[in-house]
PDB file of C-alpha atoms and ligand atoms in Angstrom:
ATOM      1  CA  MET A   1      -2.933  34.746   6.865  1.00  0.00           C
ATOM      2  CA  LYS A   2      -0.597  31.810   6.441  1.00  0.00           C
ATOM      3  CA  LEU A   3      -2.192  29.716   9.099  1.00  0.00           C
ATOM      4  CA  PRO A   4      -5.774  29.894   7.846  1.00  0.00           C
ATOM      5  CA  ALA A   5      -4.571  29.205   4.328  1.00  0.00           C
ATOM      6  CA  THR A   6      -2.770  26.159   5.630  1.00  0.00           C
ATOM      7  CA  LEU A   7      -5.855  24.995   7.428  1.00  0.00           C
ATOM      8  CA  LEU A   8      -7.943  25.405   4.307  1.00  0.00           C
ATOM      9  CA  ALA A   9      -5.359  23.503   2.316  1.00  0.00           C
ATOM     10  CA  ALA A  10      -5.476  20.736   4.879  1.00  0.00           C
ATOM     11  CA  ALA A  11      -9.236  20.657   4.721  1.00  0.00           C
ATOM     12  CA  CYS A  12      -9.038  20.407   0.965  1.00  0.00           C
ATOM     13  CA  ALA A  13      -6.479  17.644   1.218  1.00  0.00           C
ATOM     14  CA  LEU A  14      -8.881  15.703   3.377  1.00  0.00           C
ATOM     15  CA  ALA A  15     -11.669  16.027   0.850  1.00  0.00           C
ATOM     16  CA  LEU A  16     -10.076  16.715  -2.509  1.00  0.00           C
ATOM     17  CA  SER A  17     -13.056  16.031  -4.669  1.00  0.00           C
ATOM     18  CA  ALA A  18     -15.454  17.864  -2.405  1.00  0.00           C
ATOM     19  CA  CYS A  19     -13.280  20.965  -2.377  1.00  0.00           C
ATOM     20  CA  GLY A  20     -12.971  20.838  -6.113  1.00  0.00           C
ATOM     21  CA  ASP A  21     -16.726  20.867  -6.478  1.00  0.00           C
ATOM     22  CA  ASP A  22     -17.118  23.545  -3.882  1.00  0.00           C
ATOM     23  CA  SER A  23     -14.665  25.736  -5.716  1.00  0.00           C
ATOM     24  CA  ARG A  24     -16.761  25.521  -8.813  1.00  0.00           C
ATOM     25  CA  ASP A  25     -19.861  26.344  -6.818  1.00  0.00           C
ATOM     26  CA  SER A  26     -18.136  29.277  -5.212  1.00  0.00           C
ATOM     27  CA  ALA A  27     -17.124  30.678  -8.554  1.00  0.00           C
ATOM     28  CA  THR A  28     -20.701  30.940  -9.638  1.00  0.00           C
ATOM     29  CA  THR A  29     -22.608  31.634  -6.445  1.00  0.00           C
ATOM     30  CA  ALA A  30     -19.986  33.395  -4.356  1.00  0.00           C
ATOM     31  CA  THR A  31     -20.923  31.033  -1.543  1.00  0.00           C
ATOM     32  CA  PRO A  32     -17.959  30.076   0.599  1.00  0.00           C
ATOM     33  CA  PRO A  33     -17.294  26.376   0.791  1.00  0.00           C
ATOM     34  CA  PRO A  34     -19.156  24.610   3.570  1.00  0.00           C
ATOM     35  CA  ALA A  35     -15.969  24.587   5.538  1.00  0.00           C
ATOM     36  CA  ALA A  36     -17.604  24.212   8.898  1.00  0.00           C
ATOM     37  CA  THR A  37     -14.133  24.240  10.391  1.00  0.00           C
ATOM     38  CA  ALA A  38     -13.386  27.710   9.040  1.00  0.00           C
ATOM     39  CA  PRO A  39     -12.520  29.649  12.160  1.00  0.00           C
ATOM     40  CA  THR A  40     -12.712  33.124  10.639  1.00  0.00           C
ATOM     41  CA  GLY A  41     -13.796  35.026   7.607  1.00  0.00           C
ATOM     42  CA  ASP A  42     -10.138  35.340   6.664  1.00  0.00           C
ATOM     43  CA  THR A  43     -10.027  31.670   5.839  1.00  0.00           C
ATOM     44  CA  ALA A  44     -12.798  32.079   3.324  1.00  0.00           C
ATOM     45  CA  GLY A  45     -10.960  35.074   1.947  1.00  0.00           C
ATOM     46  CA  ALA A  46      -7.939  32.866   1.339  1.00  0.00           C
ATOM     47  CA  ASP A  47      -9.988  30.729  -1.020  1.00  0.00           C
ATOM     48  CA  PRO A  48      -8.815  31.806  -4.442  1.00  0.00           C
ATOM     49  CA  ALA A  49     -12.182  31.084  -5.986  1.00  0.00           C
ATOM     50  CA  SER A  50     -14.436  32.911  -3.580  1.00  0.00           C
ATOM     51  CA  GLY A  51     -11.952  35.336  -2.050  1.00  0.00           C
ATOM     52  CA  PRO A  52     -12.384  38.413  -4.199  1.00  0.00           C
ATOM     53  CA  GLU A  53     -16.140  38.594  -3.873  1.00  0.00           C
ATOM     54  CA  ALA A  54     -16.902  36.847  -0.608  1.00  0.00           C
ATOM     55  CA  PRO A  55     -17.327  39.383   2.162  1.00  0.00           C
ATOM     56  CA  GLY A  56     -16.418  38.117   5.588  1.00  0.00           C
ATOM     57  CA  THR A  57     -19.861  39.062   6.818  1.00  0.00           C
ATOM     58  CA  GLN A  58     -21.465  36.267   4.851  1.00  0.00           C
ATOM     59  CA  VAL A  59     -19.304  33.619   6.357  1.00  0.00           C
ATOM     60  CA  PRO A  60     -20.895  33.115   9.779  1.00  0.00           C
ATOM     61  CA  ALA A  61     -24.338  32.437   8.358  1.00  0.00           C
ATOM     62  CA  ASP A  62     -23.056  30.065   5.704  1.00  0.00           C
ATOM     63  CA  ALA A  63     -20.668  28.321   8.013  1.00  0.00           C
ATOM     64  CA  THR A  64     -23.258  27.684  10.670  1.00  0.00           C
ATOM     65  CA  THR A  65     -26.044  26.716   8.315  1.00  0.00           C
ATOM     66  CA  PRO A  66     -24.624  24.579   5.544  1.00  0.00           C
ATOM     67  CA  PRO A  67     -27.030  24.973   2.639  1.00  0.00           C
ATOM     68  CA  ALA A  68     -28.727  21.805   1.541  1.00  0.00           C
ATOM     69  CA  GLY A  69     -27.495  22.549  -1.937  1.00  0.00           C
ATOM     70  CA  ASP A  70     -23.861  22.451  -0.929  1.00  0.00           C
ATOM     71  CA  THR A  71     -24.359  19.304   1.056  1.00  0.00           C
ATOM     72  CA  ALA A  72     -25.910  17.642  -1.942  1.00  0.00           C
ATOM     73  CA  ALA A  73     -23.024  18.857  -4.069  1.00  0.00           C
ATOM     74  CA  ALA A  74     -20.532  17.329  -1.689  1.00  0.00           C
ATOM     75  CA  GLY A  75     -22.448  14.091  -1.720  1.00  0.00           C
ATOM     76  CA  THR A  76     -22.496  14.112  -5.484  1.00  0.00           C
ATOM     77  CA  ALA A  77     -18.781  14.723  -5.597  1.00  0.00           C
ATOM     78  CA  ALA A  78     -18.175  11.750  -3.367  1.00  0.00           C
ATOM     79  CA  GLY A  79     -20.419   9.632  -5.517  1.00  0.00           C
ATOM     80  CA  GLU A  80     -18.613  10.711  -8.646  1.00  0.00           C
ATOM     81  CA  THR A  81     -15.185   9.929  -7.293  1.00  0.00           C
ATOM     82  CA  GLY A  82     -14.896   6.638  -9.081  1.00  0.00           C
ATOM     83  CA  THR A  83     -16.192   7.763 -12.450  1.00  0.00           C
ATOM     84  CA  THR A  84     -15.421  11.397 -13.140  1.00  0.00           C
ATOM     85  CA  GLY A  85     -12.253  13.229 -14.012  1.00  0.00           C
ATOM     86  CA  THR A  86     -11.650  14.440 -10.501  1.00  0.00           C
ATOM     87  CA  GLY A  87     -11.879  10.973  -8.977  1.00  0.00           C
ATOM     88  CA  PRO A  88      -9.091   9.227 -10.866  1.00  0.00           C
ATOM     89  CA  ALA A  89      -6.804  12.215 -10.386  1.00  0.00           C
ATOM     90  CA  ALA A  90      -7.205  12.019  -6.651  1.00  0.00           C
ATOM     91  CA  THR A  91      -6.675   8.270  -6.746  1.00  0.00           C
ATOM     92  CA  ASP A  92      -3.485   8.641  -8.739  1.00  0.00           C
ATOM     93  CA  ALA A  93      -2.135  11.173  -6.333  1.00  0.00           C
ATOM     94  CA  SER A  94      -2.673   8.938  -3.359  1.00  0.00           C
ATOM     95  CA  SER A  95      -1.384   5.797  -5.034  1.00  0.00           C
ATOM     96  CA  SER A  96       1.865   7.451  -6.050  1.00  0.00           C
ATOM     97  CA  GLY A  97       2.475   8.472  -2.467  1.00  0.00           C
ATOM     98  CA  ALA A  98       1.588   5.203  -0.816  1.00  0.00           C
ATOM     99  CA  ALA A  99       2.582   2.289  -2.963  1.00  0.00           C
ATOM    100  CA  GLY A 100       0.334  -0.714  -3.068  1.00  0.00           C
ATOM    101  CA  GLN A 101       0.130  -4.140  -4.583  1.00  0.00           C
ATOM    102  CA  ALA A 102       1.560  -4.775  -8.017  1.00  0.00           C
ATOM    103  CA  ALA A 103      -0.820  -5.297 -10.893  1.00  0.00           C
ATOM    104  CA  VAL A 104      -0.567  -8.925 -11.981  1.00  0.00           C
ATOM    105  CA  GLU A 105      -1.678 -10.070 -15.421  1.00  0.00           C
ATOM    106  CA  GLY A 106      -1.579 -13.814 -15.796  1.00  0.00           C
ATOM    107  CA  CYS A 107       1.805 -14.728 -14.338  1.00  0.00           C
ATOM    108  CA  THR A 108       3.462 -11.355 -14.891  1.00  0.00           C
ATOM    109  CA  ALA A 109       3.723  -8.398 -12.558  1.00  0.00           C
ATOM    110  CA  ASN A 110       4.490  -4.915 -13.756  1.00  0.00           C
ATOM    111  CA  VAL A 111       6.732  -2.861 -11.506  1.00  0.00           C
ATOM    112  CA  GLU A 112       7.915   0.677 -12.100  1.00  0.00           C
ATOM    113  CA  GLY A 113      10.874   2.563 -10.715  1.00  0.00           C
ATOM    114  CA  ASN A 114      11.260   6.334 -10.977  1.00  0.00           C
ATOM    115  CA  ASP A 115      13.799   9.124 -10.625  1.00  0.00           C
ATOM    116  CA  ARG A 116      12.764   9.647  -7.011  1.00  0.00           C
ATOM    117  CA  MET A 117      14.184   6.287  -5.987  1.00  0.00           C
ATOM    118  CA  GLN A 118      10.775   4.663  -5.621  1.00  0.00           C
ATOM    119  CA  TYR A 119       8.991   1.614  -6.874  1.00  0.00           C
ATOM    120  CA  ASN A 120       5.317   2.129  -7.598  1.00  0.00           C
ATOM    121  CA  VAL A 121       4.378  -0.919  -5.530  1.00  0.00           C
ATOM    122  CA  SER A 122       5.217  -2.269  -2.113  1.00  0.00           C
ATOM    123  CA  SER A 123       4.032  -5.829  -2.562  1.00  0.00           C
ATOM    124  CA  ILE A 124       3.760  -8.519  -5.205  1.00  0.00           C
ATOM    125  CA  VAL A 125       1.412 -11.432  -4.769  1.00  0.00           C
ATOM    126  CA  VAL A 126       2.168 -14.323  -7.105  1.00  0.00           C
ATOM    127  CA  PRO A 127      -0.913 -16.354  -8.021  1.00  0.00           C
ATOM    128  CA  ALA A 128      -0.546 -19.866  -6.634  1.00  0.00           C
ATOM    129  CA  SER A 129      -1.574 -21.220 -10.021  1.00  0.00           C
ATOM    130  CA  CYS A 130       1.639 -19.926 -11.613  1.00  0.00           C
ATOM    131  CA  SER A 131       4.598 -22.282 -11.866  1.00  0.00           C
ATOM    132  CA  GLU A 132       6.790 -19.563 -13.344  1.00  0.00           C
ATOM    133  CA  PHE A 133       6.433 -15.871 -12.684  1.00  0.00           C
ATOM    134  CA  THR A 134       7.761 -12.860 -14.534  1.00  0.00           C
ATOM    135  CA  ILE A 135       8.494  -9.460 -13.100  1.00  0.00           C
ATOM    136  CA  LYS A 136       8.684  -6.730 -15.672  1.00  0.00           C
ATOM    137  CA  LEU A 137      10.489  -3.634 -14.474  1.00  0.00           C
ATOM    138  CA  THR A 138      10.061  -0.302 -16.227  1.00  0.00           C
ATOM    139  CA  HIS A 139      12.176   2.704 -15.283  1.00  0.00           C
ATOM    140  CA  THR A 140       9.788   5.594 -15.809  1.00  0.00           C
ATOM    141  CA  GLY A 141      12.384   8.241 -15.032  1.00  0.00           C
ATOM    142  CA  GLN A 142      15.007   9.908 -17.184  1.00  0.00           C
ATOM    143  CA  LEU A 143      18.186   9.650 -15.140  1.00  0.00           C
ATOM    144  CA  PRO A 144      20.884   7.303 -16.438  1.00  0.00           C
ATOM    145  CA  GLU A 145      21.676   3.949 -14.889  1.00  0.00           C
ATOM    146  CA  ALA A 146      24.869   5.291 -13.329  1.00  0.00           C
ATOM    147  CA  ALA A 147      22.934   7.894 -11.341  1.00  0.00           C
ATOM    148  CA  MET A 148      19.568   6.250 -10.703  1.00  0.00           C
ATOM    149  CA  GLY A 149      19.850   2.622 -11.705  1.00  0.00           C
ATOM    150  CA  HIS A 150      17.086   0.249 -10.749  1.00  0.00           C
ATOM    151  CA  ASN A 151      16.686  -3.505 -10.717  1.00  0.00           C
ATOM    152  CA  VAL A 152      14.543  -6.002  -8.889  1.00  0.00           C
ATOM    153  CA  VAL A 153      16.309  -8.578  -6.750  1.00  0.00           C
ATOM    154  CA  ILE A 154      14.395 -11.226  -4.814  1.00  0.00           C
ATOM    155  CA  THR A 155      15.796 -12.860  -1.697  1.00  0.00           C
ATOM    156  CA  ALA A 156      14.591 -14.137   1.625  1.00  0.00           C
ATOM    157  CA  ALA A 157      14.005 -11.119   3.831  1.00  0.00           C
ATOM    158  CA  SER A 158      16.728 -12.361   6.161  1.00  0.00           C
ATOM    159  CA  ASP A 159      19.258 -12.338   3.304  1.00  0.00           C
ATOM    160  CA  MET A 160      18.432  -8.941   1.908  1.00  0.00           C
ATOM    161  CA  ALA A 161      20.990  -6.874   3.803  1.00  0.00           C
ATOM    162  CA  ALA A 162      23.875  -9.239   3.121  1.00  0.00           C
ATOM    163  CA  VAL A 163      22.988  -9.718  -0.525  1.00  0.00           C
ATOM    164  CA  SER A 164      22.703  -5.972  -0.924  1.00  0.00           C
ATOM    165  CA  ALA A 165      26.108  -5.416   0.665  1.00  0.00           C
ATOM    166  CA  ASP A 166      27.703  -8.079  -1.525  1.00  0.00           C
ATOM    167  CA  GLY A 167      26.089  -6.487  -4.554  1.00  0.00           C
ATOM    168  CA  ILE A 168      27.654  -3.157  -3.733  1.00  0.00           C
ATOM    169  CA  SER A 169      31.017  -4.874  -3.415  1.00  0.00           C
ATOM    170  CA  ALA A 170      30.476  -6.481  -6.800  1.00  0.00           C
ATOM    171  CA  GLY A 171      30.183  -3.002  -8.236  1.00  0.00           C
ATOM    172  CA  ALA A 172      28.446  -1.184 -11.046  1.00  0.00           C
ATOM    173  CA  GLY A 173      29.978  -3.428 -13.680  1.00  0.00           C
ATOM    174  CA  ALA A 174      28.145  -6.363 -12.154  1.00  0.00           C
ATOM    175  CA  GLY A 175      24.894  -4.438 -11.900  1.00  0.00           C
ATOM    176  CA  TYR A 176      25.381  -4.468  -8.134  1.00  0.00           C
ATOM    177  CA  VAL A 177      24.549  -8.163  -8.051  1.00  0.00           C
ATOM    178  CA  LYS A 178      27.151 -10.682  -6.905  1.00  0.00           C
ATOM    179  CA  SER A 179      27.637 -13.282  -9.573  1.00  0.00           C
ATOM    180  CA  GLY A 180      26.555 -16.782  -8.618  1.00  0.00           C
ATOM    181  CA  ASP A 181      24.922 -15.690  -5.374  1.00  0.00           C
ATOM    182  CA  ASN A 182      22.642 -18.605  -4.590  1.00  0.00           C
ATOM    183  CA  ARG A 183      20.717 -16.573  -2.026  1.00  0.00           C
ATOM    184  CA  ILE A 184      19.216 -14.665  -4.921  1.00  0.00           C
ATOM    185  CA  VAL A 185      15.944 -16.124  -6.163  1.00  0.00           C
ATOM    186  CA  ALA A 186      15.854 -13.839  -9.165  1.00  0.00           C
ATOM    187  CA  ALA A 187      17.357 -10.562 -10.319  1.00  0.00           C
ATOM    188  CA  THR A 188      16.723  -8.344 -13.292  1.00  0.00           C
ATOM    189  CA  ASP A 189      19.351  -6.345 -15.109  1.00  0.00           C
ATOM    190  CA  MET A 190      20.129  -2.891 -13.784  1.00  0.00           C
ATOM    191  CA  ILE A 191      18.467  -0.282 -15.992  1.00  0.00           C
ATOM    192  CA  GLY A 192      18.291   3.478 -16.370  1.00  0.00           C
ATOM    193  CA  GLY A 193      15.512   5.913 -17.214  1.00  0.00           C
ATOM    194  CA  GLY A 194      13.307   4.962 -20.138  1.00  0.00           C
ATOM    195  CA  GLU A 195      14.438   1.349 -20.135  1.00  0.00           C
ATOM    196  CA  SER A 196      12.648  -1.832 -19.191  1.00  0.00           C
ATOM    197  CA  THR A 197      13.680  -5.363 -18.401  1.00  0.00           C
ATOM    198  CA  SER A 198      12.241  -8.515 -16.939  1.00  0.00           C
ATOM    199  CA  VAL A 199      13.145 -11.687 -15.150  1.00  0.00           C
ATOM    200  CA  THR A 200      11.299 -14.997 -14.919  1.00  0.00           C
ATOM    201  CA  PHE A 201      11.753 -17.412 -12.057  1.00  0.00           C
ATOM    202  CA  ASP A 202      10.433 -20.667 -10.703  1.00  0.00           C
ATOM    203  CA  VAL A 203       7.632 -19.923  -8.233  1.00  0.00           C
ATOM    204  CA  ALA A 204       8.544 -23.009  -6.195  1.00  0.00           C
ATOM    205  CA  LYS A 205      11.596 -21.089  -4.994  1.00  0.00           C
ATOM    206  CA  ILE A 206       9.467 -18.734  -2.932  1.00  0.00           C
ATOM    207  CA  LYS A 207       6.880 -21.179  -1.663  1.00  0.00           C
ATOM    208  CA  SER A 208       8.902 -21.973   1.433  1.00  0.00           C
ATOM    209  CA  GLY A 209      11.708 -20.421   3.426  1.00  0.00           C
ATOM    210  CA  GLY A 210      10.232 -16.946   3.364  1.00  0.00           C
ATOM    211  CA  PRO A 211       9.162 -14.314   3.897  1.00  0.00           C
ATOM    212  CA  TYR A 212      10.701 -12.995   0.706  1.00  0.00           C
ATOM    213  CA  GLN A 213      11.402  -9.483  -0.361  1.00  0.00           C
ATOM    214  CA  PHE A 214      12.200  -7.696  -3.566  1.00  0.00           C
ATOM    215  CA  PHE A 215      14.490  -4.699  -3.631  1.00  0.00           C
ATOM    216  CA  CYS A 216      16.766  -2.547  -5.770  1.00  0.00           C
ATOM    217  CA  SER A 217      20.429  -3.345  -5.200  1.00  0.00           C
ATOM    218  CA  PHE A 218      21.754  -0.001  -6.450  1.00  0.00           C
ATOM    219  CA  PRO A 219      23.742   1.461  -3.536  1.00  0.00           C
ATOM    220  CA  GLY A 220      21.409   3.093  -1.043  1.00  0.00           C
ATOM    221  CA  HIS A 221      18.215   2.334  -2.903  1.00  0.00           C
ATOM    222  CA  ALA A 222      16.985  -0.620  -0.881  1.00  0.00           C
ATOM    223  CA  ALA A 223      16.183   1.687   1.998  1.00  0.00           C
ATOM    224  CA  LEU A 224      13.235   2.958  -0.006  1.00  0.00           C
ATOM    225  CA  MET A 225      12.959   0.525  -2.881  1.00  0.00           C
ATOM    226  CA  LYS A 226      11.783  -2.695  -1.337  1.00  0.00           C
ATOM    227  CA  GLY A 227       8.645  -4.663  -0.873  1.00  0.00           C
ATOM    228  CA  THR A 228       7.267  -8.076  -0.090  1.00  0.00           C
ATOM    229  CA  ILE A 229       6.675 -10.880  -2.522  1.00  0.00           C
ATOM    230  CA  SER A 230       4.599 -13.879  -1.639  1.00  0.00           C
ATOM    231  CA  VAL A 231       2.555 -16.642  -3.216  1.00  0.00           C
ATOM    232  CA  GLY A 232      -1.138 -16.013  -2.717  1.00  0.00           C
TER     233      GLY A 232
HETATM  234 ZN1   ZN B 301      17.332   1.746  -7.786  1.00  0.00          ZN
END
């Protein structure tokens, strides 16, 4: 039964909110979800909500003739995505997996780093109206700096590897940033879980000579912790 369960899980992953609604429907009406892809009655049986009381014999009819009621429910779920409790949850889940653009308020961007060696964003767009820009970094994890330190270093993309290597040579005492490295546009302090820091730099420095990147210079982190920064 592992395979059908996996298929159902995949179907749910494709339509999180719809499945959530269907589960509630199933609990009250014992109607299997309108999983048109359900190959057998066993799949419906794997549904924890409808499993105990959904005989396999009901499945073919329901699967082949999706009730208008269920269709409407699915439509409602999709419509509710942006406003109800289930919507934001699904959005959070997807945004934590695939990082997006940093939230910018005025001339400040908020960036988070976590215990899984990830930033919460993959790009920062600096408003062209800003002459100075601040990046605030918050370490939302719990691990100490020595184990999971994070910072934000900005360099031209072409300098990133060399600056990172020189930072590692500089060592933990230097926050893995080489002192006086003029290839570095800006760099925050290295911080551990629960801490925050920020750095402010002159936007003119990234208006030409790019593309520019930001990354964490803690050894090994830049492989995952990096993104683009540009003036928009
Ligand atoms: Zn890091």
